[in-house]
Amino acid sequence: MSQAPLLIYLDGKLVPESEAKVSVFDHGLLYGDGCFEGIRIYNGRVFRLTEHLVRLYESARSICLTIPISLEEMEQATLQTVAANQLRDGYIRLVITRGVGSLGLNPYQCPKAGIIIIASGITLYPKEKYETGLNLITCATRRPAAAALSPQVKSLNYLNNIMAKIECIQAGCEEGIMLNEQGFVAECTGDNIFILKGGQFFTPTISSGALNGITRQAAIEILNDMGLSVREVTMTRHDIYTAEECFLTGTAAEVIPAVQYDRRPIGSGKPGPVTAEVMARFSKLANSTGTPVPYA
Ligand code: PMP
């Protein structure tokens, strides 16, 4: 992470972080009305930038939010923000707010969406957890049904996930499993989940309430390259209790082992060998592919 004050992209301009401010009348703040993406920079390249931008524009379209610049312009703005901050490794937070409007829900009173791009760093879990593995609980907070709000919309209102995260922290765990309304496993508070059982990998279907994670997709490709099949299934807690290995995926988390669930060991209770291989391959993939940053 660079030491100098960050330059933030705000509505078309790069401004010092001390000047990067939004109105108290922005509906992103008033109602959590907007959407976002988290993206990684590895070794001077942005990992799966197009995939993240496609998902961002789909989130926006789903909530009738017009992003005032094209996907290609957003790509350039993102790369320029990373370059301006001289970041070779880091994290990009791309935020689209509904924009400034009057008090009251009506989004059509907000004439122009706001665009914020922050390129900085992120540390989600302590480094040793990648060697020792995470402990998970079952969160009482359920994922909302798609009919309430599609889990595919990465909205600025993450309270559902935050409520579940509070449960994890209060239980002394780093992450937790969120079930859908039917009681099937959807995902974790900010990560997707994979389990190994009988030589096959399993992950919950998107229709179970899981976000279609970019890292999830990368993990599926890696497992297929390793000659392992991945089945997208309706997953129960029993499946995790009886799994041989388990790992989580996410842009911030990358690929991380999980070794305990509801205080029961998963498999041997230690990170498994296949998980270690997936982690190594993910690191290689992330550090050798992606859109190059146009540094000056
Ligand atoms: N689920 C949720 C709820 C998330 O917020 C995230 C992180 N964006 C993920 C899964 C993982 O998705 P990705 O690999 O695209 O970061």
PDB file of C-alpha atoms and ligand atoms in Angstrom, residues 55 154 158 161 187 189-192 211 213-215 249-251, ligand 1:
ATOM      1  CA  ARG A  55     -21.426  -7.959 -12.564  1.00  0.00           C
ATOM      2  CA  LYS A 154     -24.169  -6.440  -4.686  1.00  0.00           C
ATOM      3  CA  TYR A 158     -25.001  -5.251   3.378  1.00  0.00           C
ATOM      4  CA  ASN A 161     -24.354 -10.045   5.918  1.00  0.00           C
ATOM      5  CA  GLU A 187     -22.747 -19.093   1.297  1.00  0.00           C
ATOM      6  CA  THR A 189     -21.065 -13.704   5.043  1.00  0.00           C
ATOM      7  CA  GLY A 190     -18.671 -12.541   2.331  1.00  0.00           C
ATOM      8  CA  ASP A 191     -17.330 -15.710   0.716  1.00  0.00           C
ATOM      9  CA  ASN A 192     -18.508 -18.754  -1.243  1.00  0.00           C
ATOM     10  CA  LEU A 211     -23.482 -14.785  -4.990  1.00  0.00           C
ATOM     11  CA  GLY A 213     -18.517 -15.190  -7.044  1.00  0.00           C
ATOM     12  CA  ILE A 214     -15.704 -14.339  -9.428  1.00  0.00           C
ATOM     13  CA  THR A 215     -13.289 -16.289  -7.198  1.00  0.00           C
ATOM     14  CA  THR A 249     -13.417 -18.214  -1.863  1.00  0.00           C
ATOM     15  CA  GLY A 250     -13.760 -14.464  -2.239  1.00  0.00           C
ATOM     16  CA  THR A 251     -12.007 -11.483  -3.764  1.00  0.00           C
TER      17      THR A 251
HETATM   18  N1  PMP B   1     -20.658 -13.818  -1.249  1.00  0.00           N
HETATM   19  C1  PMP B   1     -20.823 -12.577  -0.800  1.00  0.00           C
HETATM   20  C2  PMP B   1     -22.044 -12.242  -0.018  1.00  0.00           C
HETATM   21  C3  PMP B   1     -19.846 -11.598  -1.065  1.00  0.00           C
HETATM   22  O1  PMP B   1     -20.005 -10.349  -0.624  1.00  0.00           O
HETATM   23  C4  PMP B   1     -18.682 -11.968  -1.781  1.00  0.00           C
HETATM   24  C5  PMP B   1     -17.593 -10.961  -2.008  1.00  0.00           C
HETATM   25  N2  PMP B   1     -17.882 -10.062  -3.004  1.00  0.00           N
HETATM   26  C6  PMP B   1     -18.563 -13.285  -2.248  1.00  0.00           C
HETATM   27  C7  PMP B   1     -19.579 -14.190  -1.959  1.00  0.00           C
HETATM   28  C8  PMP B   1     -17.389 -13.719  -3.069  1.00  0.00           C
HETATM   29  O2  PMP B   1     -17.487 -13.208  -4.381  1.00  0.00           O
HETATM   30  P1  PMP B   1     -16.207 -12.784  -5.214  1.00  0.00           P
HETATM   31  O3  PMP B   1     -15.358 -13.995  -5.367  1.00  0.00           O
HETATM   32  O4  PMP B   1     -16.740 -12.310  -6.514  1.00  0.00           O
HETATM   33  O5  PMP B   1     -15.512 -11.724  -4.448  1.00  0.00           O
END
